[in-house]
Coordinates of C-alpha atoms in Angstrom, one line a residue:
M1163 CA 123.3 88.5 85.2
E1164 CA 126.2 88.4 87.6
Y1165 CA 126.6 91.2 90.2
S1166 CA 129.7 92.3 92.1
N1167 CA 127.8 94.1 94.9
K1168 CA 128.2 93.1 98.6
I1169 CA 125.0 93.2 100.6
A1170 CA 124.1 92.1 104.1
V1171 CA 120.7 90.9 105.4
I1172 CA 119.7 92.2 108.9
G1173 CA 117.1 89.9 110.4
C1174 CA 116.9 86.3 109.2
G1175 CA 113.5 85.1 110.4
A1176 CA 110.9 83.5 108.2
W1177 CA 110.8 86.3 105.7
G1178 CA 114.4 87.5 106.1
A1179 CA 115.6 84.0 105.2
N1180 CA 114.0 84.4 101.8
H1181 CA 116.1 87.6 101.3
V1182 CA 119.1 85.6 102.3
R1183 CA 118.3 82.8 99.8
V1184 CA 117.6 85.2 96.9
L1185 CA 120.7 87.4 97.5
S1186 CA 122.9 84.3 97.7
E1187 CA 121.5 83.0 94.4
L1188 CA 122.3 86.4 92.8
G1189 CA 125.9 86.2 94.2
V1190 CA 125.7 89.4 96.3
L1191 CA 125.2 88.0 99.8
D1192 CA 128.2 89.0 102.0
A1193 CA 127.0 88.8 105.6
I1194 CA 124.0 88.2 107.8
V1195 CA 122.9 89.7 111.1
E1196 CA 120.6 87.5 113.3
P1197 CA 120.2 87.8 117.1
E1198 CA 119.1 84.2 117.5
P1199 CA 122.4 82.4 117.6
D1200 CA 121.3 78.9 116.5
R1201 CA 119.4 80.3 113.5
G1202 CA 122.2 82.6 112.6
A1203 CA 124.8 79.8 112.7
E1204 CA 122.6 77.6 110.6
L1205 CA 122.1 80.1 107.8
S1206 CA 125.7 81.2 108.0
A1207 CA 126.8 77.6 107.4
K1208 CA 124.2 77.0 104.7
Y1209 CA 125.1 80.0 102.6
N1210 CA 128.8 80.2 103.5
V1211 CA 128.7 83.8 104.8
P1212 CA 129.8 85.3 108.1
L1213 CA 127.4 86.0 110.9
V1214 CA 128.2 89.5 112.1
T1215 CA 127.0 92.1 114.7
L1216 CA 125.4 95.4 113.7
E1217 CA 128.3 97.3 115.1
S1218 CA 130.8 95.4 113.0
L1219 CA 128.5 95.8 109.9
W1220 CA 128.4 99.6 110.3
A1221 CA 132.2 99.7 110.4
D1222 CA 132.7 97.4 107.4
H1223 CA 133.0 99.7 104.4
T1224 CA 133.3 96.9 102.0
I1225 CA 129.6 96.1 102.4
Q1226 CA 127.7 98.8 100.5
A1227 CA 124.1 97.9 101.1
V1228 CA 121.7 96.2 103.6
V1229 CA 118.3 94.6 103.5
I1230 CA 116.4 95.1 106.7
A1231 CA 113.8 92.4 107.6
T1232 CA 113.5 92.8 111.3
P1233 CA 110.3 93.5 113.3
A1234 CA 108.5 96.7 112.1
F1235 CA 109.2 98.7 115.3
T1236 CA 112.9 98.4 114.7
H1237 CA 112.9 99.5 111.0
F1238 CA 113.5 103.2 111.6
E1239 CA 116.4 102.9 114.0
I1240 CA 118.2 100.3 112.0
A1241 CA 117.7 102.0 108.7
M1242 CA 118.9 105.3 110.1
H1243 CA 122.1 103.7 111.4
A1244 CA 122.6 102.1 108.0
L1245 CA 122.3 105.4 106.2
D1246 CA 124.6 107.1 108.7
A1247 CA 127.1 104.4 107.9
G1248 CA 126.9 105.3 104.2
K1249 CA 125.0 102.2 103.1
D1250 CA 122.2 101.8 100.6
V1251 CA 119.0 100.5 102.2
L1252 CA 116.2 98.2 101.3
V1253 CA 113.8 98.1 104.3
E1254 CA 110.8 95.9 104.6
K1255 CA 107.4 97.6 104.9
P1256 CA 106.4 99.7 106.8
M1257 CA 109.6 101.8 106.6
A1258 CA 108.7 103.3 110.0
L1259 CA 105.7 103.4 112.3
N1260 CA 105.1 107.1 112.1
V1261 CA 105.3 109.8 109.4
L1262 CA 107.9 111.9 111.1
D1263 CA 110.4 109.0 111.3
A1264 CA 109.8 108.2 107.7
E1265 CA 110.4 111.8 106.7
N1266 CA 113.7 111.8 108.7
L1267 CA 114.8 108.6 106.9
L1268 CA 114.1 110.3 103.5
L1269 CA 116.0 113.4 104.5
Q1270 CA 119.0 111.3 105.7
A1271 CA 119.0 109.3 102.5
E1272 CA 119.1 112.5 100.5
A1273 CA 121.8 114.0 102.6
K1274 CA 124.0 110.9 102.3
N1275 CA 123.1 110.4 98.6
R1276 CA 122.1 106.8 99.3
V1277 CA 119.4 104.6 97.9
L1278 CA 116.4 104.2 100.2
M1279 CA 113.9 101.5 99.0
V1280 CA 110.9 100.0 100.6
G1281 CA 109.9 96.3 100.3
H1282 CA 106.5 96.8 98.7
L1283 CA 106.9 93.4 97.0
L1284 CA 103.8 93.3 94.9
R1285 CA 104.9 96.2 92.9
Y1286 CA 107.5 93.8 91.4
H1287 CA 105.1 90.9 90.9
P1288 CA 104.9 90.1 87.2
A1289 CA 101.1 89.7 87.3
F1290 CA 100.7 93.2 88.8
L1291 CA 103.1 94.7 86.3
T1292 CA 101.0 93.0 83.5
L1293 CA 97.8 94.5 85.0
Q1294 CA 99.4 97.9 85.4
K1295 CA 100.6 97.9 81.8
E1296 CA 97.1 97.0 80.5
I1297 CA 95.6 99.9 82.5
E1298 CA 98.2 102.4 81.3
N1299 CA 97.5 101.3 77.7
G1300 CA 93.8 102.2 78.2
R1301 CA 92.3 98.7 78.2
L1302 CA 89.8 99.6 81.0
G1303 CA 89.2 103.2 80.1
K1304 CA 88.7 105.7 82.9
L1305 CA 89.0 104.1 86.3
R1306 CA 86.0 103.9 88.5
Y1307 CA 86.9 102.0 91.6
I1308 CA 89.4 99.5 93.0
Y1309 CA 89.1 97.0 95.8
S1310 CA 91.6 94.7 97.4
N1311 CA 91.3 91.8 99.8
R1312 CA 94.3 90.5 101.8
L1313 CA 92.8 87.8 104.0
S1314 CA 94.2 84.8 105.8
F1315 CA 94.1 82.9 109.1
G1316 CA 97.2 84.1 111.0
K1317 CA 100.0 85.0 111.4
F1318 CA 99.0 87.2 114.4
R1319 CA 101.2 90.0 115.4
R1320 CA 101.6 92.1 118.6
E1321 CA 104.0 94.8 117.4
E1322 CA 101.6 96.1 114.7
N1323 CA 98.0 95.7 113.8
I1324 CA 96.6 94.2 110.7
L1325 CA 96.4 97.5 108.9
W1326 CA 100.1 98.2 109.2
S1327 CA 101.0 94.5 108.6
F1328 CA 98.9 93.7 105.5
A1329 CA 97.6 97.0 103.9
P1330 CA 100.9 98.6 102.8
H1331 CA 101.1 96.3 99.8
D1332 CA 97.5 97.2 98.6
I1333 CA 98.0 100.9 99.2
S1334 CA 101.2 100.8 97.2
M1335 CA 99.4 99.0 94.3
I1336 CA 96.4 101.3 94.3
L1337 CA 98.6 104.4 94.3
A1338 CA 100.5 103.0 91.3
V1339 CA 97.3 102.3 89.4
T1340 CA 95.6 105.6 90.1
K1341 CA 98.8 107.7 89.9
S1342 CA 97.4 110.1 92.5
A1343 CA 97.0 110.5 96.2
P1344 CA 93.6 110.2 97.9
N1345 CA 92.0 113.3 99.3
R1346 CA 89.8 111.4 101.8
V1347 CA 90.5 108.3 103.9
Y1348 CA 88.0 106.6 106.1
A1349 CA 88.7 103.4 108.1
E1350 CA 87.0 101.1 110.5
C1351 CA 88.4 98.2 112.5
A1352 CA 87.5 95.2 114.7
K1353 CA 89.5 94.0 117.7
F1354 CA 88.9 90.5 118.8
L1355 CA 92.1 88.9 120.1
H1356 CA 93.5 92.0 121.8
R1357 CA 91.7 95.2 123.0
D1358 CA 94.4 97.5 121.4
I1359 CA 95.3 95.6 118.2
A1360 CA 93.0 95.5 115.2
D1361 CA 92.4 92.1 113.6
S1362 CA 90.5 93.3 110.6
T1363 CA 90.1 96.7 108.9
T1364 CA 88.2 98.2 106.1
T1365 CA 89.7 101.3 104.6
M1366 CA 87.9 103.6 102.0
L1367 CA 89.9 105.9 99.8
T1368 CA 88.5 108.7 97.6
F1369 CA 90.6 110.3 94.9
P1370 CA 90.5 113.8 93.3
G1371 CA 89.7 112.3 89.9
G1372 CA 86.6 110.6 91.2
E1373 CA 88.1 107.1 91.7
H1374 CA 87.2 105.2 94.8
A1375 CA 89.0 102.3 96.5
H1376 CA 88.5 100.0 99.5
I1377 CA 90.9 97.7 101.2
F1378 CA 89.8 94.8 103.4
V1379 CA 92.5 93.1 105.4
S1380 CA 92.1 90.4 108.1
W1381 CA 94.1 87.6 109.8
L1382 CA 90.9 86.1 111.1
H1383 CA 89.6 84.8 107.8
P1384 CA 88.8 81.1 107.1
Y1385 CA 90.7 81.0 103.9
K1386 CA 93.4 82.9 102.0
D1387 CA 92.3 85.5 99.6
Q1388 CA 94.8 87.9 98.0
R1389 CA 93.0 89.8 95.2
L1390 CA 93.1 93.2 93.5
V1391 CA 90.1 94.2 91.3
V1392 CA 90.1 97.2 89.1
I1393 CA 86.9 98.5 87.5
G1394 CA 87.0 100.9 84.6
E1395 CA 84.3 102.4 82.3
D1396 CA 85.3 100.0 79.5
G1397 CA 86.2 96.8 81.4
M1398 CA 87.3 95.1 84.6
M1399 CA 90.4 93.2 85.6
S1400 CA 91.3 91.0 88.6
F1401 CA 94.7 90.0 89.9
D1402 CA 94.4 86.9 92.0
D1403 CA 97.7 86.1 93.6
S1404 CA 96.3 82.8 95.0
A1405 CA 95.7 81.5 91.4
S1406 CA 98.1 79.6 89.2
W1407 CA 100.3 81.7 86.8
D1408 CA 98.1 81.2 83.8
E1409 CA 95.0 82.3 85.8
K1410 CA 96.3 85.2 87.9
I1411 CA 95.1 88.0 85.6
S1412 CA 91.5 87.8 84.4
L1413 CA 89.8 90.3 82.1
Y1414 CA 86.1 91.1 82.0
M1415 CA 85.0 93.3 79.1
H1416 CA 81.6 93.8 80.6
K1417 CA 79.5 96.8 79.3
I1418 CA 76.5 98.7 80.7
D1419 CA 73.7 99.4 78.2
W1420 CA 71.1 102.0 78.9
K1421 CA 67.6 101.0 77.9
D1422 CA 64.8 103.5 78.6
Q1423 CA 67.1 105.2 81.1
I1424 CA 67.7 102.0 83.0
P1425 CA 71.2 100.6 83.2
T1426 CA 71.4 97.0 82.0
P1427 CA 74.4 94.7 82.4
N1428 CA 75.9 93.4 79.1
K1429 CA 78.2 90.6 80.2
A1430 CA 81.2 89.4 78.2
D1431 CA 83.1 86.2 78.6
M1432 CA 86.0 86.2 81.0
T1433 CA 89.5 85.7 79.6
F1434 CA 92.8 85.1 81.2
L1435 CA 95.7 87.3 80.2
P1436 CA 99.3 85.9 79.9
V1437 CA 101.7 87.2 82.5
D1438 CA 104.8 88.8 81.1
N1439 CA 108.3 87.9 82.3
I1440 CA 107.5 85.4 85.0
E1441 CA 110.0 85.6 87.8
E1442 CA 109.8 85.3 91.6
P1443 CA 108.8 88.8 92.8
L1444 CA 111.5 88.8 95.5
V1445 CA 114.1 88.1 92.8
S1446 CA 112.8 91.0 90.7
Q1447 CA 112.8 93.3 93.7
A1448 CA 116.4 92.3 94.6
R1449 CA 117.5 92.9 91.0
H1450 CA 115.8 96.3 91.0
F1451 CA 117.6 97.3 94.2
I1452 CA 121.0 96.2 92.9
D1453 CA 120.4 98.1 89.6
C1454 CA 119.4 101.3 91.5
I1455 CA 122.6 101.0 93.6
N1456 CA 124.7 100.6 90.5
T1457 CA 123.0 103.3 88.3
G1458 CA 121.8 105.8 90.8
A1459 CA 118.2 105.4 89.5
T1460 CA 115.2 106.1 91.8
P1461 CA 113.6 102.9 93.0
R1462 CA 110.1 102.1 91.9
T1463 CA 109.2 101.8 95.6
S1464 CA 111.5 104.6 96.8
G1465 CA 111.6 106.1 100.2
R1466 CA 109.3 108.8 98.9
E1467 CA 106.8 106.2 97.7
G1468 CA 107.1 104.5 101.1
L1469 CA 106.3 107.8 102.8
D1470 CA 103.2 108.3 100.6
V1471 CA 102.0 104.9 101.7
L1472 CA 102.8 105.7 105.3
R1473 CA 100.8 108.9 105.2
I1474 CA 97.7 107.0 104.1
L1475 CA 98.3 104.3 106.8
D1476 CA 98.5 107.2 109.4
A1477 CA 95.4 108.8 108.1
A1478 CA 93.5 105.4 108.3
E1479 CA 94.8 104.9 111.8
K1480 CA 93.6 108.4 112.8
S1481 CA 90.2 107.7 111.1
M1482 CA 89.8 104.4 113.0
N1483 CA 90.5 106.2 116.3
S1484 CA 88.2 109.1 115.7
G1485 CA 85.5 107.6 113.7
L1486 CA 85.8 110.4 111.2
P1487 CA 87.3 110.7 107.7
V1488 CA 90.7 112.2 107.4
C1489 CA 92.3 114.2 104.6
P1490 CA 95.9 112.8 104.0
Q1491 CA 96.9 116.3 102.8
D1492 CA 96.8 117.2 106.5
L1493 CA 99.8 114.9 106.7
N1494 CA 101.5 116.4 103.6
R1495 CA 102.5 119.8 105.0
H1496 CA 106.2 118.9 105.1
V1497 CA 107.8 117.1 102.2
S1498 CA 111.6 117.0 102.6
G1499 CA 111.4 120.2 104.5
A1500 CA 108.9 121.8 102.2
D1501 CA 105.8 123.6 103.6
V1502 CA 102.6 122.6 101.8
H1503 CA 99.2 124.1 102.8
E1504 CA 96.6 121.6 103.9
S1505 CA 94.3 122.6 101.1
S1506 CA 96.8 121.6 98.4
I1507 CA 97.1 118.2 96.8
I1508 CA 100.5 116.5 96.2
D1509 CA 100.3 113.4 94.1
V1510 CA 102.5 110.4 94.5
D1511 CA 106.1 110.3 93.1
V1512 CA 106.7 114.0 93.6
E1513 CA 110.0 115.6 94.8
I1514 CA 109.9 119.0 96.5
G1515 CA 113.1 120.6 97.7
A1516 CA 113.7 122.0 101.2
D1517 CA 112.2 125.4 102.1
T1518 CA 109.8 125.4 99.2
K1519 CA 106.3 126.8 100.0
I1520 CA 103.1 125.7 98.3
W1521 CA 100.1 127.8 99.2
H1522 CA 96.3 127.3 99.1
F1523 CA 94.4 125.1 96.7
S1524 CA 97.3 124.1 94.5
H1525 CA 97.8 120.7 92.8
V1526 CA 101.1 119.1 92.0
L1527 CA 100.7 116.0 89.8
S1528 CA 102.9 112.9 89.7
Q1529 CA 106.5 112.8 88.6
V1530 CA 107.0 116.5 89.2
R1531 CA 110.4 117.7 90.5
I1532 CA 110.4 121.0 92.3
G1533 CA 113.7 122.5 93.6
K1534 CA 114.6 124.3 96.8
N1535 CA 113.4 127.7 98.0
C1536 CA 110.6 128.0 95.6
V1537 CA 107.2 129.7 96.2
L1538 CA 104.0 128.5 94.5
G1539 CA 101.0 130.8 95.1
Q1540 CA 97.4 130.0 95.4
N1541 CA 95.6 127.8 92.8
V1542 CA 98.8 126.7 91.0
M1543 CA 98.6 123.5 88.9
V1544 CA 101.9 121.7 88.0
G1545 CA 101.4 119.1 85.4
K1546 CA 102.8 115.6 85.2
G1547 CA 106.5 115.4 84.7
V1548 CA 107.2 119.1 85.0
K1549 CA 110.6 120.1 86.3
I1550 CA 111.0 123.3 88.3
G1551 CA 114.5 124.5 89.4
D1552 CA 115.6 126.2 92.6
K1553 CA 114.4 129.7 93.8
C1554 CA 111.5 129.9 91.3
K1555 CA 108.4 132.0 92.1
I1556 CA 105.1 131.1 90.6
Q1557 CA 102.3 133.5 91.3
N1558 CA 98.5 132.8 91.7
N1559 CA 96.4 131.1 89.1
V1560 CA 99.2 129.6 87.0
S1561 CA 99.0 126.2 85.3
I1562 CA 102.3 124.7 84.2
Y1563 CA 101.4 121.9 81.8
Q1564 CA 103.2 118.7 81.0
G1565 CA 106.3 119.5 78.8
V1566 CA 107.3 122.7 80.5
T1567 CA 110.7 123.0 82.2
L1568 CA 111.6 126.0 84.4
E1569 CA 115.3 126.5 85.2
D1570 CA 116.5 128.1 88.4
G1571 CA 115.2 131.6 89.4
V1572 CA 112.3 131.8 87.0
F1573 CA 109.4 134.2 87.9
C1574 CA 105.9 133.4 86.6
G1575 CA 103.5 136.3 87.0
P1576 CA 99.8 135.9 88.0
S1577 CA 97.6 134.1 85.5
C1578 CA 100.3 133.7 82.9
V1579 CA 99.6 130.9 80.5
F1580 CA 101.6 128.0 79.1
T1581 CA 100.3 125.8 76.3
N1582 CA 101.4 122.3 75.3
V1583 CA 99.4 121.7 72.1
L1584 CA 99.5 124.1 69.1
T1585 CA 96.0 123.4 67.7
P1586 CA 93.9 122.1 70.6
R1587 CA 90.3 120.8 70.1
A1588 CA 88.1 119.6 72.9
E1589 CA 86.9 116.6 70.9
I1590 CA 90.3 115.5 69.5
E1591 CA 92.8 113.7 71.7
R1592 CA 96.3 115.2 71.1
K1593 CA 98.4 114.1 74.0
N1594 CA 100.9 112.6 71.6
E1595 CA 101.4 116.1 70.1
F1596 CA 102.6 117.8 73.3
S1597 CA 105.5 120.2 72.6
S1598 CA 108.2 121.1 75.1
T1599 CA 108.8 124.6 76.4
L1600 CA 112.0 125.6 78.2
V1601 CA 112.2 128.7 80.3
K1602 CA 115.9 129.4 81.1
R1603 CA 117.5 130.7 84.2
G1604 CA 116.4 134.0 85.7
A1605 CA 113.7 134.7 83.1
T1606 CA 110.5 136.7 84.1
I1607 CA 107.1 136.1 82.6
G1608 CA 104.6 138.9 83.3
A1609 CA 101.0 138.7 84.4
N1610 CA 98.6 137.3 81.8
A1611 CA 101.3 136.6 79.3
T1612 CA 100.9 133.5 77.1
I1613 CA 103.8 131.2 76.2
V1614 CA 103.0 129.2 73.1
C1615 CA 104.5 125.7 73.4
G1616 CA 107.6 124.6 71.5
N1617 CA 109.6 127.7 72.2
T1618 CA 112.5 128.6 74.5
I1619 CA 112.7 131.7 76.7
G1620 CA 116.3 132.8 77.0
Q1621 CA 118.0 133.4 80.3
Y1622 CA 117.1 136.6 82.1
A1623 CA 114.6 137.5 79.4
M1624 CA 111.6 139.5 80.4
I1625 CA 108.1 138.9 78.9
G1626 CA 105.8 141.9 79.4
A1627 CA 102.4 141.6 80.9
G1628 CA 99.8 140.3 78.4
A1629 CA 102.4 139.5 75.7
V1630 CA 102.0 136.4 73.5
V1631 CA 105.3 134.6 72.8
T1632 CA 105.1 132.7 69.5
S1633 CA 108.9 132.1 68.8
D1634 CA 112.2 131.6 70.7
V1635 CA 113.2 134.5 72.9
P1636 CA 116.9 135.6 73.1
D1637 CA 118.8 135.9 76.4
Y1638 CA 118.1 139.3 78.1
A1639 CA 115.4 140.3 75.6
L1640 CA 112.5 142.5 76.6
M1641 CA 109.4 141.2 74.8
T1642 CA 106.1 143.0 74.6
G1643 CA 103.0 143.0 72.4
V1644 CA 100.8 140.5 70.5
P1645 CA 102.6 138.7 69.0
A1646 CA 105.6 139.5 71.3
R1647 CA 108.5 141.3 69.7
R1648 CA 111.8 142.5 71.2
T1649 CA 111.4 146.1 72.3
G1650 CA 114.6 146.4 74.4
W1651 CA 117.1 144.6 76.5
V1652 CA 117.1 143.9 80.3
S1653 CA 119.9 143.2 82.7
E1654 CA 120.2 140.3 85.1
A1655 CA 118.8 142.6 87.8
G1656 CA 115.6 143.0 85.7
E1657 CA 116.3 146.7 84.7
V1658 CA 115.9 148.0 81.1
L1659 CA 119.3 148.8 79.7
D1660 CA 120.0 152.4 78.7
E1661 CA 121.4 153.6 75.4
K1662 CA 124.9 152.7 76.6
M1663 CA 123.8 149.1 77.4
T1664 CA 124.3 149.7 81.1
C1665 CA 122.1 148.5 83.9
P1666 CA 120.9 151.6 85.8
K1667 CA 120.7 149.7 89.0
T1668 CA 124.0 147.8 89.1
G1669 CA 126.2 149.5 86.5
Q1670 CA 126.8 146.2 84.8
L1671 CA 127.8 146.7 81.1
Y1672 CA 126.5 144.7 78.2
R1673 CA 127.4 144.5 74.5
Q1674 CA 124.9 144.0 71.7
I1675 CA 126.3 141.6 69.1
D1676 CA 123.4 141.7 66.7
E1677 CA 119.6 142.0 66.8
T1678 CA 119.2 138.7 68.6
T1679 CA 122.3 138.5 70.8
L1680 CA 123.3 140.5 73.9
Q1681 CA 126.5 139.7 75.8
K1682 CA 127.4 140.5 79.4
I1683 CA 130.8 142.2 79.6
T1684 CA 133.0 140.7 82.2
T1685 CA 136.2 142.0 83.8
S1686 CA 138.3 139.9 81.4
D1687 CA 136.6 141.6 78.4

């Protein structure tokens, strides 16, 4: 595929030169920035692109995006300048060296409506994508634990320790596999070459669903080992990046038999799985970045995903310094200006708008989108993929299951209930039968009301406390009883209309068209 984008690479060292090569092959390399003049001149001549300064790059509006491959301590400053200049950004990991800087990058990208993507390269590796697909298809059953080794001899760094240098890749993969954020992080380190810089670290992650993971990274290891192993109740898989393409993914369908209450291993033959769509991961990552620029799609390793990884790195660093486990939720209090209580759990790939408040013991699952100025009370559960608009209020003890959408200004009273399956059975899997529920703008659902799935609640409708909604609800309808029936009409201000169809609070007039239709009378009427 040919692209017409213009992209500059900032930082052309050993790894940056790979970005230069790949973007040149894709036909989108337009300039390079490299402070070492001889190296810059060499690459400029080799790839026939100009060597420019950062100042001239920020002023060049024909270049729409940059790839930042400079030392880690410069990532935040350069990425912020790029976003200020209106450019889309792919920044190498880690995107910053502290959580606050990463949050500010995310806020700036949102304010400028720019793509912010982090170079978690292994998320684009064909072998990892094959492994992830197998896990999502249920090949391993429920996940038990994951471990990763990222070991080698050198390259030693002084601007960041081994945790920040090597572990981001593994954390990103583990978050992608578990689809949740850990609620406990414990890490230990060893420092041999420098008293302040860790040469090896072991990080333990515990997840709310019971999964465990550990990450061992070191640059003082006699041989290279880059391996991710995933253990499930039905099988095990290994991704060995040091192996040849036909042996990178191995599958072990081992079982555990119980004989006289004693667990006994039942070993199966190991098999290698073919890897889908083999392509250099850096090329796949670059294509994904370009596609996101052109379509406006959210990157697989977005700035938000980079922030999730950074929070865990920060928690691990705090654990290494204190010798105590750390809850990453303590670092999750502010997400794009939102205020999240430390007892609540926010999974990965969640968007929460500014000034939204989430109170005690709530859980927001992955792929949820929550708007601005919302309030979620205590013990609220928001299911995977749910969309909640701006200025919604969800009271205590409400579960909003997958398939529900709340438009702007919806009020959900305490302990109201949403369903997503019509005929649930505990022993029958019916996730493929989920039905959607839409609650339109300004609607109110009273305490302990039940909304049966597959129905639409009209705008500014009011569902009485304890009512059970079993069919679509018209706009402005007052619904009470079991099953709920229309017993009146309400205004946008939430007041019951009088016999003249007038709101007693605002004086707004309405017109009833038929038994299911009420119309607001405007000045032009």
